[in-house]
Each structure stands twice: as C-alpha cells, then as structure tokens.
PDB file of C-alpha atoms in Angstrom:
ATOM      1  CA  MET A 117       8.985  40.880  22.535  1.00 86.00           C
ATOM      2  CA  GLU A 118      12.148  39.939  20.218  1.00 92.00           C
ATOM      3  CA  GLY A 119      15.468  38.905  21.780  1.00 94.00           C
ATOM      4  CA  THR A 120      16.185  36.669  24.777  1.00 95.00           C
ATOM      5  CA  ALA A 121      13.700  36.004  27.545  1.00 96.00           C
ATOM      6  CA  GLN A 122      13.400  33.702  30.625  1.00 97.00           C
ATOM      7  CA  ILE A 123      10.975  30.669  30.019  1.00 97.00           C
ATOM      8  CA  ARG A 124       8.730  28.897  32.109  1.00 97.00           C
ATOM      9  CA  VAL A 125       6.999  25.745  30.551  1.00 96.00           C
ATOM     10  CA  ALA A 126       4.048  23.869  32.069  1.00 96.00           C
ATOM     11  CA  SER A 127       3.247  20.623  30.289  1.00 94.00           C
ATOM     12  CA  ARG A 128      -0.075  18.771  31.567  1.00 95.00           C
ATOM     13  CA  SER A 129      -0.910  15.581  29.923  1.00 93.00           C
ATOM     14  CA  VAL A 130      -3.390  12.892  30.386  1.00 90.00           C
ATOM     15  CA  PHE A 131      -2.654   9.274  29.579  1.00 85.00           C
ATOM     16  CA  GLY A 132      -4.755   6.462  30.606  1.00 83.00           C
ATOM     17  CA  GLY A 133      -6.906   8.801  32.617  1.00 84.00           C
ATOM     18  CA  VAL A 134      -3.822   9.829  34.805  1.00 90.00           C
ATOM     19  CA  GLU A 135      -2.680  13.333  34.671  1.00 93.00           C
ATOM     20  CA  ASP A 136       0.832  14.561  34.887  1.00 93.00           C
ATOM     21  CA  VAL A 137       2.109  18.002  35.159  1.00 93.00           C
ATOM     22  CA  ILE A 138       5.849  18.784  34.426  1.00 92.00           C
ATOM     23  CA  ARG A 139       7.081  22.482  35.193  1.00 95.00           C
ATOM     24  CA  MET A 140      10.228  23.418  33.515  1.00 95.00           C
ATOM     25  CA  GLU A 141      12.676  26.695  33.489  1.00 96.00           C
ATOM     26  CA  GLY A 142      15.111  28.325  31.090  1.00 96.00           C
ATOM     27  CA  THR A 143      15.928  30.558  28.304  1.00 97.00           C
ATOM     28  CA  ALA A 144      14.454  31.263  24.903  1.00 97.00           C
ATOM     29  CA  SER A 145      15.305  33.220  21.794  1.00 96.00           C
ATOM     30  CA  ILE A 146      12.311  34.933  20.001  1.00 96.00           C
ATOM     31  CA  GLU A 147      12.436  36.398  16.741  1.00 96.00           C
ATOM     32  CA  LYS A 148       9.411  38.057  14.698  1.00 95.00           C
ATOM     33  CA  THR A 149       9.502  36.513  11.177  1.00 96.00           C
ATOM     34  CA  GLU A 150       7.779  37.015   7.721  1.00 97.00           C
ATOM     35  CA  TYR A 151       5.365  34.204   8.699  1.00 96.00           C
ATOM     36  CA  GLY A 152       4.749  35.046  12.237  1.00 96.00           C
ATOM     37  CA  TRP A 153       7.011  34.050  15.089  1.00 97.00           C
ATOM     38  CA  HIS A 154      10.076  31.792  15.855  1.00 97.00           C
ATOM     39  CA  LEU A 155      10.702  30.791  19.361  1.00 96.00           C
ATOM     40  CA  ASN A 156      13.808  28.516  20.356  1.00 96.00           C
ATOM     41  CA  TYR A 157      14.302  27.535  23.764  1.00 96.00           C
ATOM     42  CA  GLU A 158      15.872  25.176  26.361  1.00 95.00           C
ATOM     43  CA  ALA A 159      14.395  24.250  29.648  1.00 95.00           C
ATOM     44  CA  VAL A 160      15.275  22.320  32.726  1.00 93.00           C
ATOM     45  CA  ASN A 161      12.849  20.282  34.898  1.00 91.00           C
ATOM     46  CA  CYS A 162      12.112  22.078  38.024  1.00 88.00           C
ATOM     47  CA  GLU A 163      12.039  18.869  39.958  1.00 87.00           C
ATOM     48  CA  ASP A 164      14.733  16.805  38.223  1.00 80.00           C
ATOM     49  CA  GLU A 165      17.400  18.916  36.993  1.00 72.00           C
ATOM     50  CA  LYS A 166      18.695  16.262  34.978  1.00 75.00           C
ATOM     51  CA  SER A 167      15.934  16.280  32.606  1.00 82.00           C
ATOM     52  CA  ARG A 168      16.462  19.016  29.676  1.00 86.00           C
ATOM     53  CA  LEU A 169      14.182  19.863  26.833  1.00 88.00           C
ATOM     54  CA  ARG A 170      15.384  21.863  23.656  1.00 92.00           C
ATOM     55  CA  SER A 171      12.512  22.808  21.541  1.00 94.00           C
ATOM     56  CA  ASP A 172      11.980  24.755  18.171  1.00 96.00           C
ATOM     57  CA  ILE A 173       8.580  26.290  17.604  1.00 97.00           C
ATOM     58  CA  LYS A 174       7.603  28.059  14.389  1.00 97.00           C
ATOM     59  CA  LEU A 175       4.087  30.093  15.012  1.00 98.00           C
ATOM     60  CA  GLU A 176       2.419  30.787  11.565  1.00 97.00           C
ATOM     61  CA  ALA A 177       0.179  33.991  11.866  1.00 96.00           C
ATOM     62  CA  ASP A 178      -1.928  33.412   8.729  1.00 96.00           C
ATOM     63  CA  THR A 179      -2.823  29.839   9.393  1.00 96.00           C
ATOM     64  CA  ARG A 180      -2.828  29.799  13.157  1.00 96.00           C
ATOM     65  CA  ARG A 181      -0.594  26.727  13.024  1.00 97.00           C
ATOM     66  CA  ALA A 182       2.510  25.769  15.033  1.00 98.00           C
ATOM     67  CA  ILE A 183       5.367  23.658  13.816  1.00 96.00           C
ATOM     68  CA  VAL A 184       7.182  22.143  16.971  1.00 95.00           C
ATOM     69  CA  VAL A 185      10.642  20.431  16.840  1.00 92.00           C
ATOM     70  CA  ASN A 186      11.795  18.622  20.112  1.00 87.00           C
ATOM     71  CA  GLU A 187      15.248  18.429  19.501  1.00 76.00           C
ATOM     72  CA  GLY A 188      15.917  16.032  22.412  1.00 69.00           C
ATOM     73  CA  GLU A 189      13.481  13.424  21.302  1.00 69.00           C
ATOM     74  CA  GLY A 190      13.963  13.870  17.848  1.00 71.00           C
ATOM     75  CA  TYR A 191      10.355  14.257  16.617  1.00 83.00           C
ATOM     76  CA  GLY A 192       8.147  17.119  15.183  1.00 91.00           C
ATOM     77  CA  LEU A 193       4.629  17.996  15.198  1.00 94.00           C
ATOM     78  CA  LEU A 194       2.276  20.166  12.950  1.00 97.00           C
ATOM     79  CA  LEU A 195      -0.431  21.682  15.042  1.00 97.00           C
ATOM     80  CA  ASP A 196      -3.103  22.697  12.540  1.00 98.00           C
ATOM     81  CA  PRO A 197      -6.467  23.709  14.272  1.00 97.00           C
ATOM     82  CA  GLU A 198      -8.053  22.960  10.895  1.00 96.00           C
ATOM     83  CA  ALA A 199      -6.965  19.482  10.258  1.00 96.00           C
ATOM     84  CA  VAL A 200      -5.881  16.027  11.806  1.00 95.00           C
ATOM     85  CA  THR A 201      -1.950  15.703  11.132  1.00 96.00           C
ATOM     86  CA  ALA A 202       0.573  12.930  11.830  1.00 95.00           C
ATOM     87  CA  THR A 203       3.800  12.545  13.230  1.00 93.00           C
ATOM     88  CA  GLN A 204       6.490   9.572  13.741  1.00 90.00           C
ATOM     89  CA  ILE A 205       8.162   9.009  16.917  1.00 85.00           C
ATOM     90  CA  LYS A 206      11.273   6.632  16.798  1.00 82.00           C
ATOM     91  CA  THR A 207      11.088   3.862  19.587  1.00 80.00           C
ATOM     92  CA  PRO A 208      13.288   0.985  20.574  1.00 85.00           C
ATOM     93  CA  ARG A 209      11.061  -1.424  18.748  1.00 87.00           C
ATOM     94  CA  GLY A 210      10.710   0.943  15.827  1.00 87.00           C
ATOM     95  CA  THR A 211       8.752   4.069  14.346  1.00 87.00           C
ATOM     96  CA  LEU A 212       5.494   4.770  15.961  1.00 86.00           C
ATOM     97  CA  THR A 213       3.011   6.791  13.737  1.00 91.00           C
ATOM     98  CA  LEU A 214       0.530   8.982  15.782  1.00 93.00           C
ATOM     99  CA  ASN A 215      -2.282  11.288  14.693  1.00 96.00           C
ATOM    100  CA  VAL A 216      -2.344  14.706  16.167  1.00 96.00           C
ATOM    101  CA  LYS A 217      -5.704  16.568  16.693  1.00 97.00           C
ATOM    102  CA  THR A 218      -5.065  20.221  17.645  1.00 97.00           C
ATOM    103  CA  LYS A 219      -7.399  22.041  19.857  1.00 97.00           C
ATOM    104  CA  GLU A 220      -5.712  25.207  20.093  1.00 97.00           C
ATOM    105  CA  VAL A 221      -2.725  27.253  19.246  1.00 97.00           C
ATOM    106  CA  GLN A 222      -2.738  30.595  20.589  1.00 97.00           C
ATOM    107  CA  TRP A 223       0.065  33.191  21.422  1.00 97.00           C
ATOM    108  CA  ASP A 224       0.687  36.624  22.639  1.00 96.00           C
ATOM    109  CA  LEU A 225       4.166  37.688  21.837  1.00 95.00           C
ATOM    110  CA  ALA A 226       3.587  41.592  20.977  1.00 87.00           C
ATOM    111  CA  GLY A 227       4.180  42.950  24.419  1.00 83.00           C
ATOM    112  CA  ARG A 228       7.450  44.594  25.342  1.00 83.00           C
ATOM    113  CA  ARG A 229       8.000  42.503  28.572  1.00 90.00           C
ATOM    114  CA  ASP A 230       5.791  39.357  28.825  1.00 94.00           C
ATOM    115  CA  GLY A 231       4.540  36.909  26.463  1.00 96.00           C
ATOM    116  CA  SER A 232       2.723  33.409  26.100  1.00 97.00           C
ATOM    117  CA  VAL A 233       2.136  30.404  23.872  1.00 97.00           C
ATOM    118  CA  VAL A 234      -0.517  27.841  24.425  1.00 98.00           C
ATOM    119  CA  LEU A 235      -0.652  24.678  22.469  1.00 97.00           C
ATOM    120  CA  GLU A 236      -3.318  22.062  23.243  1.00 97.00           C
ATOM    121  CA  TYR A 237      -3.469  18.706  21.240  1.00 97.00           C
ATOM    122  CA  MET A 238      -4.407  15.195  21.486  1.00 96.00           C
ATOM    123  CA  LEU A 239      -2.235  12.233  20.042  1.00 93.00           C
ATOM    124  CA  LEU A 240      -4.291   9.193  18.761  1.00 94.00           C
ATOM    125  CA  VAL A 241      -3.592   5.735  17.347  1.00 91.00           C
ATOM    126  CA  GLY A 242      -5.884   5.986  14.378  1.00 87.00           C
ATOM    127  CA  MET A 243      -8.683   7.825  15.619  1.00 85.00           C
ATOM    128  CA  GLN A 244      -8.417   6.449  19.312  1.00 91.00           C
ATOM    129  CA  PRO A 245      -7.273   8.996  21.618  1.00 90.00           C
ATOM    130  CA  VAL A 246      -3.821   7.941  23.595  1.00 90.00           C
ATOM    131  CA  SER A 247      -2.811  11.216  25.196  1.00 91.00           C
ATOM    132  CA  ALA A 248      -4.276  14.712  25.897  1.00 95.00           C
ATOM    133  CA  LEU A 249      -1.581  17.364  26.298  1.00 95.00           C
ATOM    134  CA  ARG A 250      -1.715  21.163  27.118  1.00 97.00           C
ATOM    135  CA  VAL A 251       1.502  23.046  27.024  1.00 96.00           C
ATOM    136  CA  SER A 252       1.723  26.558  28.472  1.00 97.00           C
ATOM    137  CA  LEU A 253       4.927  28.779  27.838  1.00 97.00           C
ATOM    138  CA  PHE A 254       5.140  31.998  29.798  1.00 97.00           C
ATOM    139  CA  LEU A 255       8.075  34.327  28.554  1.00 97.00           C
ATOM    140  CA  LYS A 256       9.645  37.333  30.517  1.00 96.00           C
ATOM    141  CA  LYS A 257      12.082  39.590  28.672  1.00 92.00           C
ATOM    142  CA  GLU A 258      15.527  39.753  30.328  1.00 78.00           C
TER     143      GLU A 258
END
C-alpha cells in the first residue's frame, strides 16, 4: 500500500485513571523500505480543528519495533516490545525523562486499498506507570 492515503487516528490514553480519546483525520505518505515501512502523516483533531499532529513512523519488520517522531511536540519514541526504552520531553521546567514500556507494535500495510497500524505502550517515571496509550491508525488509499 505505497503512496498517499487518507488516515484516521484514534488515540486512547488513560492518565490518573481518567480516559481520554482523541480522533484525528488527515493524509499520509506510505513507503515500503529495506527495513520495513515508513509512514509520515499530518492530521487534524476532529473536534478542535486548531489542533494538528505531524508524525513520522518507521516500522522495522525484523525487530517488530517502531520509531515514532512527533514533529509538533519535538519528541521521539522507540517502541520495542522486547525492552523498556526511554524518551525525553521538553517542558517549560526543563527536560522530563520517561521510560517507555511497549505492549504492542502491529501493522498490516500489505493490502492494496486499506491498512492499519496499532501502537500500545505505557509511559513511566522510573518504573511507576504514569499513562497508558493505544494509538490506532487506519489508512485508506486515495
């Protein structure tokens, strides 16, 4: 499923016992690579059109890992189901270091018209869970 596609994003997070679901829509560029897949997309919040997200995702076929770079917020994640990784997020008070425990990295981009990506992970301070996230991407070829 290479080329340009319409994308729908559903991001479900649980923070402090409170669930939040954000739905976004936009366009994506999908490329088959020597390591797996490269997906770059821009989406707009369905409820608040002022909120935009630009993301770059590399999906590694051999390791079943994902590398996610959120261009708007300026942070990256290595999602590895086999290891706890770390990320740094810049805040007004300085840099916050979080551990990332990946539960699932899954994708199906082999179809001609439709594809999907699921990323599920937890953010931790030390080993204490702070937030659980599940990001589902649904793609439809233009």
